[in-house]
Amino acid sequence: MASLFHCLLLFLILFSVSTAQKTSFRPKALVLRVTKDESTLQYYTRVAQRTPAIPIKLSIDLGSEFLWVDCENGYNSSTKKPVPCRSAQCSLSGSKACTSNTNPSDDVCIESPHNPFTNTGTADEFSQDIIYIQSTDGKNPGKVVNVPKFLFTCAPTFILEGLAKGAVGIAGLGGNKVSMPSLFSAAFSFPRKFAVCLSSSTSETQNGAVIFGDGPYVLSPGIDISKSLTYTPLVLNRKSLIGCFPGEASAEYFIGVRSIKVGGKQVPLNSTLLSFDEDGHGGTKISTATPYTTLETSIYKAVVDAFVKALGVPTVPAVSPFTACFSTLKIGSTVNGPDVPPIDFVLQSEKVVWRIHGANSLVFVGSDVACLGFVDGGPLHFVDWGIKFTPTAIVIGGHQIEDNLLQFDLATSRLGFSSLLHNKKTGCSSFNFTSIDD
């Protein structure tokens, strides 16, 4: 049985969709409510799409190139249309494939939806349909607006395997031209920026957000996080090997980590792994599809050893997938207290540091056990399971992103990050989703 919360959400979406069809309101920013799935640890959202409009559940992937949706199992819409081959929209996607019909004018553009949770890919029709999304002024939610010919890719039902229960596709937030941030920016002529703020809670009433457009990003109690961001360049990986069209630049988000410190002391590691080789292997990626930060084996061992030494607390039996676990009774104070050594990713200089505090470094796995929430990603190597992909030395995962606000500026290739919001007496669940201004 659907929860009262979801029944109310459905009513608000559909009521506001009817309002959106009657207004010429142009928003300055848009917002998606984001919830963490307790079972899969995926982050998901809901948007309204199609004619007649229905709400659809989508798992979020920061690095996916576009919105894709299962069209095989009951996709009904009077406004859905395929994207023609050799059209401007097809060229924008970078597609290199089309259907082959007797009449070339009937050819349809083909794209390659990819499931990042199972590393499964396929090819299907590139399409367009109306989509509805809520606007925001950065403080409060506003009217629901629509984009009539929003680009997305159809996908067969089998590719849904591994997604959060009820999800019918992926909300792709990648850095390419047909991702959701780029398309929303083009539709409403606002800055090609978006912010991600993920809540650590799996409660359906303690949501995070994705905000398309510029700040302010105001969290309760009236704190504008956009005024306190630290910035670092986004690094382009020119050798994406994901999908059916390998060899192009990656739509994923990479940053330039130069070194790692634990408790203020530099961790000895092979620094060549922190840069891309000629095949695009290595580097540091930010990912919402990875629950916990993964480190190349040699980096992982060095960080774990340094953390255990700096914490100075005996370990207890490991709890998979972690290897360094501790009694919470031995750690003392709180996870954000001075007894838990911070882990620093040093970026373009010693003064620009992404600091991971205890709330993001430790994972509670029982009433009295906490583990270092990093995972051994294995040695850096090239793997081919039918779909080729680029192994990465460091993948900063969801747990380490939670309750940090990240702003991705696609126009200037810059990342703004807040560090842990708990230190500012707020968090990502403090966005206002309580009402819709109709």
Short mmCIF file of C-alpha atoms in Angstrom, two decimals:
data_model
loop_
_atom_site.label_atom_id
_atom_site.label_comp_id
_atom_site.label_asym_id
_atom_site.label_seq_id
_atom_site.Cartn_x
_atom_site.Cartn_y
_atom_site.Cartn_z
CA MET A 1 0.00 0.00 0.00
CA ALA A 2 1.38 3.41 -0.92
CA SER A 3 2.35 5.60 2.01
CA LEU A 4 0.39 8.74 2.84
CA PHE A 5 3.46 10.73 1.86
CA HIS A 6 3.55 9.24 -1.63
CA CYS A 7 -0.21 9.71 -2.09
CA LEU A 8 0.19 13.37 -1.17
CA LEU A 9 3.21 13.71 -3.47
CA LEU A 10 1.25 12.18 -6.36
CA PHE A 11 -1.63 14.62 -5.78
CA LEU A 12 0.71 17.62 -5.68
CA ILE A 13 2.52 16.58 -8.85
CA LEU A 14 -0.62 15.98 -10.88
CA PHE A 15 -2.41 19.08 -9.54
CA SER A 16 0.63 21.22 -10.32
CA VAL A 17 0.99 19.67 -13.79
CA SER A 18 -2.47 20.99 -14.64
CA THR A 19 -1.34 24.42 -13.39
CA ALA A 20 1.89 24.25 -15.43
CA GLN A 21 -0.09 23.77 -18.64
CA LYS A 22 -1.74 27.16 -18.11
CA THR A 23 1.22 29.35 -17.17
CA SER A 24 4.10 31.05 -18.99
CA PHE A 25 6.14 31.33 -15.78
CA ARG A 26 9.90 31.09 -16.41
CA PRO A 27 11.87 29.75 -13.45
CA LYS A 28 15.35 30.75 -12.35
CA ALA A 29 16.05 27.24 -11.01
CA LEU A 30 14.43 23.80 -10.73
CA VAL A 31 14.48 21.24 -7.94
CA LEU A 32 14.14 17.47 -7.58
CA ARG A 33 13.40 15.81 -4.26
CA VAL A 34 15.97 13.02 -3.64
CA THR A 35 15.48 10.02 -1.35
CA LYS A 36 17.97 7.32 -0.33
CA ASP A 37 16.77 3.75 -0.86
CA GLU A 38 17.41 1.70 2.27
CA SER A 39 17.86 -1.61 0.42
CA THR A 40 20.13 -0.65 -2.50
CA LEU A 41 21.60 2.59 -1.05
CA GLN A 42 20.73 4.25 -4.37
CA TYR A 43 19.41 7.80 -4.53
CA TYR A 44 16.17 8.23 -6.41
CA THR A 45 13.72 10.91 -7.44
CA ARG A 46 10.34 11.29 -9.11
CA VAL A 47 9.32 13.45 -12.05
CA ALA A 48 6.11 13.65 -14.06
CA GLN A 49 6.38 12.74 -17.74
CA ARG A 50 4.13 11.91 -20.73
CA THR A 51 0.60 12.81 -21.85
CA PRO A 52 -1.41 12.13 -19.80
CA ALA A 53 1.20 12.92 -17.17
CA ILE A 54 2.25 10.23 -14.72
CA PRO A 55 4.91 10.34 -11.97
CA ILE A 56 7.89 8.06 -12.63
CA LYS A 57 10.59 6.92 -10.23
CA LEU A 58 14.21 7.26 -11.41
CA SER A 59 17.51 6.22 -9.85
CA ILE A 60 20.00 9.07 -9.98
CA ASP A 61 23.41 8.74 -11.60
CA LEU A 62 25.74 11.71 -11.53
CA GLY A 63 27.74 10.51 -14.53
CA SER A 64 25.06 9.18 -16.90
CA GLU A 65 24.65 11.05 -20.16
CA PHE A 66 20.87 11.42 -20.31
CA LEU A 67 17.50 10.47 -18.90
CA TRP A 68 16.51 6.97 -19.94
CA VAL A 69 13.22 5.19 -19.30
CA ASP A 70 11.80 1.71 -19.84
CA CYS A 71 9.57 2.03 -22.93
CA GLU A 72 8.94 -1.69 -23.31
CA ASN A 73 6.61 -2.12 -20.37
CA GLY A 74 3.59 0.14 -20.75
CA TYR A 75 4.93 3.48 -21.97
CA ASN A 76 1.80 5.29 -23.14
CA SER A 77 1.93 8.93 -24.24
CA SER A 78 0.33 10.91 -27.04
CA THR A 79 3.26 13.36 -27.08
CA LYS A 80 6.17 10.91 -27.36
CA LYS A 81 8.06 11.12 -30.64
CA PRO A 82 11.27 9.49 -31.88
CA VAL A 83 14.23 11.73 -32.69
CA PRO A 84 14.95 11.56 -36.43
CA CYS A 85 18.36 10.50 -37.65
CA ARG A 86 20.52 13.36 -38.95
CA SER A 87 18.46 15.85 -36.91
CA ALA A 88 19.93 18.60 -34.75
CA GLN A 89 18.85 16.70 -31.62
CA CYS A 90 20.58 13.52 -32.81
CA SER A 91 23.77 15.46 -33.54
CA LEU A 92 23.58 17.09 -30.11
CA SER A 93 23.64 13.67 -28.46
CA GLY A 94 26.75 12.62 -30.34
CA SER A 95 25.04 9.46 -31.55
CA LYS A 96 26.73 7.57 -34.35
CA ALA A 97 23.93 5.09 -35.02
CA CYS A 98 20.49 5.10 -36.60
CA THR A 99 17.84 2.57 -37.53
CA SER A 100 17.94 1.46 -41.16
CA ASN A 101 14.58 1.73 -42.93
CA THR A 102 13.62 1.46 -46.58
CA ASN A 103 12.87 5.17 -46.54
CA PRO A 104 15.88 7.01 -45.03
CA SER A 105 13.61 9.83 -43.85
CA ASP A 106 12.07 7.33 -41.42
CA ASP A 107 15.40 6.49 -39.77
CA VAL A 108 15.48 7.04 -36.00
CA CYS A 109 18.43 8.17 -33.88
CA ILE A 110 19.88 5.46 -31.62
CA GLU A 111 21.48 6.04 -28.21
CA SER A 112 23.04 3.72 -25.64
CA PRO A 113 21.36 3.62 -22.21
CA HIS A 114 23.65 2.26 -19.50
CA ASN A 115 22.83 0.90 -16.05
CA PRO A 116 25.77 1.95 -13.83
CA PHE A 117 24.68 -0.32 -10.97
CA THR A 118 25.02 -3.55 -12.99
CA ASN A 119 27.35 -2.19 -15.71
CA THR A 120 24.77 -3.24 -18.32
CA GLY A 121 24.26 -1.39 -21.58
CA THR A 122 22.20 -1.64 -24.73
CA ALA A 123 21.00 0.47 -27.65
CA ASP A 124 17.53 1.90 -28.23
CA GLU A 125 15.56 4.81 -29.70
CA PHE A 126 16.44 8.37 -28.80
CA SER A 127 13.09 10.06 -28.12
CA GLN A 128 11.37 13.19 -26.86
CA ASP A 129 8.34 13.79 -24.65
CA ILE A 130 6.98 16.35 -22.23
CA ILE A 131 8.40 16.41 -18.72
CA TYR A 132 7.31 18.33 -15.61
CA ILE A 133 9.52 19.55 -12.78
CA GLN A 134 9.15 21.84 -9.80
CA SER A 135 10.74 25.30 -9.80
CA THR A 136 12.47 26.93 -6.83
CA ASP A 137 13.86 30.29 -5.78
CA GLY A 138 16.56 28.54 -3.76
CA LYS A 139 14.57 28.92 -0.54
CA ASN A 140 11.13 27.45 -1.27
CA PRO A 141 9.55 25.25 -3.94
CA GLY A 142 7.54 27.04 -6.60
CA LYS A 143 5.31 26.28 -9.56
CA VAL A 144 5.67 23.11 -11.61
CA VAL A 145 6.86 23.90 -15.14
CA ASN A 146 7.15 21.77 -18.25
CA VAL A 147 9.55 21.13 -21.11
CA PRO A 148 7.47 19.90 -24.11
CA LYS A 149 10.15 18.06 -26.13
CA PHE A 150 12.55 16.87 -23.47
CA LEU A 151 15.10 14.43 -24.88
CA PHE A 152 15.47 10.97 -23.38
CA THR A 153 16.31 7.45 -24.45
CA CYS A 154 13.99 4.47 -24.44
CA ALA A 155 15.30 1.25 -22.92
CA PRO A 156 14.17 -2.38 -22.72
CA THR A 157 12.86 -3.74 -19.43
CA PHE A 158 15.81 -6.07 -18.79
CA ILE A 159 18.16 -3.15 -18.18
CA LEU A 160 16.18 -2.18 -15.07
CA GLU A 161 17.72 -5.06 -13.13
CA GLY A 162 19.56 -3.80 -10.06
CA LEU A 163 17.72 -0.48 -9.82
CA ALA A 164 15.87 0.56 -6.68
CA LYS A 165 12.43 -1.07 -6.41
CA GLY A 166 9.92 0.69 -8.64
CA ALA A 167 12.50 2.67 -10.62
CA VAL A 168 11.81 2.70 -14.37
CA GLY A 169 15.01 4.39 -15.49
CA ILE A 170 17.97 6.63 -14.74
CA ALA A 171 18.11 10.39 -14.21
CA GLY A 172 21.40 11.21 -15.93
CA LEU A 173 23.24 14.28 -14.59
CA GLY A 174 26.39 14.01 -16.71
CA GLY A 175 28.48 16.81 -18.16
CA ASN A 176 27.42 16.34 -21.79
CA LYS A 177 24.93 18.26 -23.95
CA VAL A 178 21.83 16.05 -23.56
CA SER A 179 22.03 15.39 -19.82
CA MET A 180 19.23 16.69 -17.63
CA PRO A 181 21.24 19.71 -16.34
CA SER A 182 22.14 20.80 -19.87
CA LEU A 183 18.62 20.37 -21.27
CA PHE A 184 16.95 22.24 -18.40
CA SER A 185 19.49 25.05 -18.73
CA ALA A 186 18.79 25.33 -22.46
CA ALA A 187 15.01 25.22 -21.97
CA PHE A 188 14.88 28.09 -19.46
CA SER A 189 18.09 30.01 -20.28
CA PHE A 190 19.53 29.81 -16.79
CA PRO A 191 23.21 29.09 -15.95
CA ARG A 192 24.50 25.65 -16.87
CA LYS A 193 24.97 24.71 -13.24
CA PHE A 194 23.41 22.27 -10.83
CA ALA A 195 23.87 21.35 -7.18
CA VAL A 196 23.60 17.99 -5.43
CA CYS A 197 22.85 17.71 -1.72
CA LEU A 198 22.22 14.13 -0.58
CA SER A 199 20.62 13.32 2.76
CA SER A 200 22.08 10.48 4.81
CA SER A 201 18.58 9.51 5.95
CA THR A 202 16.47 6.83 4.25
CA SER A 203 13.28 8.41 5.63
CA GLU A 204 10.82 9.55 2.98
CA THR A 205 10.42 12.80 4.89
CA GLN A 206 14.15 13.59 5.23
CA ASN A 207 15.00 14.27 1.60
CA GLY A 208 17.99 15.73 -0.17
CA ALA A 209 17.81 17.64 -3.44
CA VAL A 210 19.20 18.23 -6.90
CA ILE A 211 18.86 21.90 -7.91
CA PHE A 212 19.26 22.87 -11.57
CA GLY A 213 20.48 26.45 -11.96
CA ASP A 214 22.46 28.82 -9.79
CA GLY A 215 22.11 29.55 -6.09
CA PRO A 216 21.10 30.65 -3.58
CA TYR A 217 20.95 27.24 -1.91
CA VAL A 218 19.25 28.08 1.37
CA LEU A 219 19.03 25.46 4.11
CA SER A 220 17.24 25.76 7.42
CA PRO A 221 17.81 27.86 9.50
CA GLY A 222 18.22 30.35 6.65
CA ILE A 223 21.83 29.48 5.74
CA ASP A 224 22.82 30.17 2.10
CA ILE A 225 25.42 27.50 1.40
CA SER A 226 26.33 29.02 -1.99
CA LYS A 227 28.24 31.75 -0.09
CA SER A 228 30.63 29.33 1.60
CA LEU A 229 31.80 26.97 -1.15
CA THR A 230 35.39 26.03 -1.93
CA TYR A 231 36.18 25.59 -5.63
CA THR A 232 38.34 23.21 -7.64
CA PRO A 233 38.53 22.53 -11.39
CA LEU A 234 36.62 19.65 -12.92
CA VAL A 235 39.07 17.51 -14.89
CA LEU A 236 38.03 16.14 -18.29
CA ASN A 237 38.76 12.48 -18.92
CA ARG A 238 39.06 12.28 -22.70
CA LYS A 239 38.90 8.49 -22.78
CA SER A 240 35.46 7.31 -21.72
CA LEU A 241 35.07 3.61 -22.48
CA ILE A 242 31.48 3.26 -21.28
CA GLY A 243 28.67 2.45 -23.69
CA CYS A 244 28.31 1.58 -27.32
CA PHE A 245 30.31 4.51 -28.69
CA PRO A 246 33.73 4.24 -27.00
CA GLY A 247 36.55 6.69 -27.46
CA GLU A 248 34.76 9.96 -26.69
CA ALA A 249 35.25 12.21 -23.67
CA SER A 250 33.61 11.04 -20.47
CA ALA A 251 30.42 12.68 -19.16
CA GLU A 252 31.46 11.73 -15.62
CA TYR A 253 32.92 14.19 -13.12
CA PHE A 254 36.58 14.00 -12.15
CA ILE A 255 38.66 16.21 -9.86
CA GLY A 256 42.41 16.50 -9.44
CA VAL A 257 43.43 14.89 -6.14
CA ARG A 258 47.17 15.37 -5.66
CA SER A 259 47.66 13.64 -2.32
CA ILE A 260 45.83 12.25 0.70
CA LYS A 261 46.34 13.12 4.36
CA VAL A 262 44.98 11.33 7.43
CA GLY A 263 45.03 13.22 10.69
CA GLY A 264 47.15 15.90 9.03
CA LYS A 265 49.89 13.49 7.92
CA GLN A 266 50.49 12.69 4.27
CA VAL A 267 49.78 9.11 3.22
CA PRO A 268 52.56 7.51 1.13
CA LEU A 269 51.11 6.37 -2.19
CA ASN A 270 51.90 5.98 -5.88
CA SER A 271 50.95 9.45 -7.13
CA THR A 272 50.95 8.34 -10.79
CA LEU A 273 47.66 6.56 -10.09
CA LEU A 274 46.05 9.93 -9.38
CA SER A 275 46.44 11.02 -13.01
CA PHE A 276 44.98 9.54 -16.20
CA ASP A 277 47.18 7.34 -18.31
CA GLU A 278 46.93 7.42 -22.10
CA ASP A 279 43.90 5.11 -21.97
CA GLY A 280 41.99 7.19 -19.40
CA HIS A 281 42.71 4.89 -16.45
CA GLY A 282 43.30 6.41 -13.01
CA GLY A 283 42.22 9.73 -11.56
CA THR A 284 39.47 10.62 -9.07
CA LYS A 285 35.77 10.48 -9.88
CA ILE A 286 32.68 11.60 -7.95
CA SER A 287 29.84 9.09 -8.19
CA THR A 288 26.33 8.70 -6.79
CA ALA A 289 26.20 5.15 -8.18
CA THR A 290 28.89 3.92 -5.75
CA PRO A 291 27.65 3.63 -2.13
CA TYR A 292 31.07 4.02 -0.51
CA THR A 293 34.34 5.50 -1.72
CA THR A 294 36.51 2.92 -3.46
CA LEU A 295 40.28 3.15 -3.58
CA GLU A 296 42.80 1.30 -5.72
CA THR A 297 44.28 -1.52 -3.62
CA SER A 298 47.63 0.05 -2.77
CA ILE A 299 45.98 3.40 -1.93
CA TYR A 300 43.32 1.63 0.13
CA LYS A 301 45.86 -0.26 2.23
CA ALA A 302 47.87 2.89 2.85
CA VAL A 303 44.80 4.94 3.88
CA VAL A 304 43.43 2.20 6.15
CA ASP A 305 46.79 1.71 7.86
CA ALA A 306 47.15 5.46 8.38
CA PHE A 307 43.60 5.80 9.75
CA VAL A 308 43.95 2.90 12.19
CA LYS A 309 47.24 4.31 13.44
CA ALA A 310 45.88 7.87 13.77
CA LEU A 311 42.68 6.73 15.54
CA GLY A 312 44.68 4.69 18.01
CA VAL A 313 41.82 2.29 18.78
CA PRO A 314 42.06 -1.53 18.48
CA THR A 315 40.11 -2.99 15.59
CA VAL A 316 37.29 -5.51 16.00
CA PRO A 317 36.27 -8.25 13.54
CA ALA A 318 35.63 -6.80 10.06
CA VAL A 319 32.14 -6.43 8.61
CA SER A 320 31.98 -6.80 4.82
CA PRO A 321 32.63 -4.86 2.62
CA PHE A 322 34.82 -3.01 5.12
CA THR A 323 38.07 -4.19 6.68
CA ALA A 324 38.76 -1.70 9.47
CA CYS A 325 36.06 -1.74 12.17
CA PHE A 326 36.04 -0.38 15.71
CA SER A 327 34.01 -0.47 18.89
CA THR A 328 32.11 2.80 19.19
CA LEU A 329 32.69 2.62 22.93
CA LYS A 330 36.42 2.98 22.27
CA ILE A 331 36.22 5.88 19.78
CA GLY A 332 34.98 8.39 22.33
CA SER A 333 33.03 11.68 22.09
CA THR A 334 31.18 11.79 18.72
CA VAL A 335 32.07 10.69 15.20
CA ASN A 336 32.67 14.35 14.32
CA GLY A 337 34.74 14.98 17.42
CA PRO A 338 38.50 15.50 17.60
CA ASP A 339 39.11 11.82 18.36
CA VAL A 340 38.28 10.78 14.76
CA PRO A 341 41.10 11.81 12.40
CA PRO A 342 39.92 13.68 9.28
CA ILE A 343 40.79 12.33 5.85
CA ASP A 344 41.87 15.06 3.46
CA PHE A 345 41.90 14.90 -0.32
CA VAL A 346 44.41 17.62 -1.23
CA LEU A 347 43.42 19.24 -4.51
CA GLN A 348 45.18 21.90 -6.59
CA SER A 349 47.14 23.18 -3.58
CA GLU A 350 47.66 22.50 0.11
CA LYS A 351 45.09 25.23 0.82
CA VAL A 352 42.32 23.56 -1.21
CA VAL A 353 41.25 20.42 0.62
CA TRP A 354 38.14 18.22 0.55
CA ARG A 355 37.99 17.19 4.21
CA ILE A 356 36.09 14.02 5.12
CA HIS A 357 34.94 14.17 8.73
CA GLY A 358 33.88 11.25 10.91
CA ALA A 359 30.21 11.35 9.88
CA ASN A 360 31.32 10.71 6.28
CA SER A 361 34.30 8.45 6.98
CA LEU A 362 32.66 6.04 9.46
CA VAL A 363 29.71 3.74 8.83
CA PHE A 364 27.70 2.29 11.71
CA VAL A 365 27.14 -1.44 11.12
CA GLY A 366 25.66 -2.30 14.49
CA SER A 367 24.72 -0.78 17.81
CA ASP A 368 28.32 -0.58 18.95
CA VAL A 369 30.48 -1.07 15.82
CA ALA A 370 31.60 1.51 13.27
CA CYS A 371 33.77 0.78 10.21
CA LEU A 372 35.92 2.98 8.03
CA GLY A 373 33.53 3.45 5.10
CA PHE A 374 36.01 2.93 2.28
CA VAL A 375 36.19 -0.12 0.02
CA ASP A 376 39.07 -1.86 -1.74
CA GLY A 377 38.46 -1.25 -5.44
CA GLY A 378 41.12 -3.71 -6.58
CA PRO A 379 44.26 -3.05 -8.62
CA LEU A 380 44.03 -0.60 -11.49
CA HIS A 381 43.41 -2.59 -14.64
CA PHE A 382 41.31 -2.73 -17.78
CA VAL A 383 38.24 -4.94 -17.70
CA ASP A 384 35.92 -5.95 -20.54
CA TRP A 385 32.63 -7.64 -19.65
CA GLY A 386 30.97 -6.89 -22.95
CA ILE A 387 30.71 -3.25 -21.91
CA LYS A 388 34.14 -1.64 -21.57
CA PHE A 389 34.73 0.84 -18.79
CA THR A 390 37.56 2.87 -17.33
CA PRO A 391 38.81 1.79 -13.91
CA THR A 392 39.44 4.76 -11.63
CA ALA A 393 41.94 5.02 -8.78
CA ILE A 394 39.56 6.87 -6.44
CA VAL A 395 35.77 6.94 -6.70
CA ILE A 396 34.24 9.26 -4.11
CA GLY A 397 30.96 7.52 -3.31
CA GLY A 398 27.58 8.40 -1.87
CA HIS A 399 28.33 8.04 1.85
CA GLN A 400 31.22 10.50 1.59
CA ILE A 401 29.04 12.96 -0.41
CA GLU A 402 26.07 12.96 1.98
CA ASP A 403 25.32 16.20 3.81
CA ASN A 404 27.84 18.01 1.63
CA LEU A 405 26.56 20.42 -1.02
CA LEU A 406 28.30 20.03 -4.38
CA GLN A 407 27.81 22.57 -7.17
CA PHE A 408 28.77 21.50 -10.69
CA ASP A 409 29.40 24.45 -13.01
CA LEU A 410 29.38 22.92 -16.49
CA ALA A 411 30.10 26.22 -18.25
CA THR A 412 33.37 26.86 -16.41
CA SER A 413 34.23 23.21 -15.53
CA ARG A 414 34.37 23.96 -11.84
CA LEU A 415 33.20 22.13 -8.72
CA GLY A 416 32.13 23.99 -5.60
CA PHE A 417 31.92 21.98 -2.37
CA SER A 418 30.80 22.86 1.13
CA SER A 419 32.40 20.22 3.36
CA LEU A 420 30.18 18.61 6.00
CA LEU A 421 27.07 20.73 6.61
CA HIS A 422 26.65 19.38 10.14
CA ASN A 423 29.53 21.69 11.07
CA LYS A 424 27.27 24.58 10.00
CA LYS A 425 24.39 23.24 12.13
CA THR A 426 22.36 22.17 9.09
CA GLY A 427 22.14 19.32 6.58
CA CYS A 428 20.85 18.29 3.18
CA SER A 429 17.46 17.28 4.58
CA SER A 430 16.85 20.93 5.49
CA PHE A 431 15.55 21.99 2.06
CA ASN A 432 11.93 23.16 2.15
CA PHE A 433 9.64 20.71 0.36
CA THR A 434 6.63 21.30 2.57
CA SER A 435 4.44 23.23 0.13
CA ILE A 436 3.95 24.11 -3.50
CA ASP A 437 3.15 27.70 -4.46
CA ASP A 438 0.43 27.24 -7.03
#
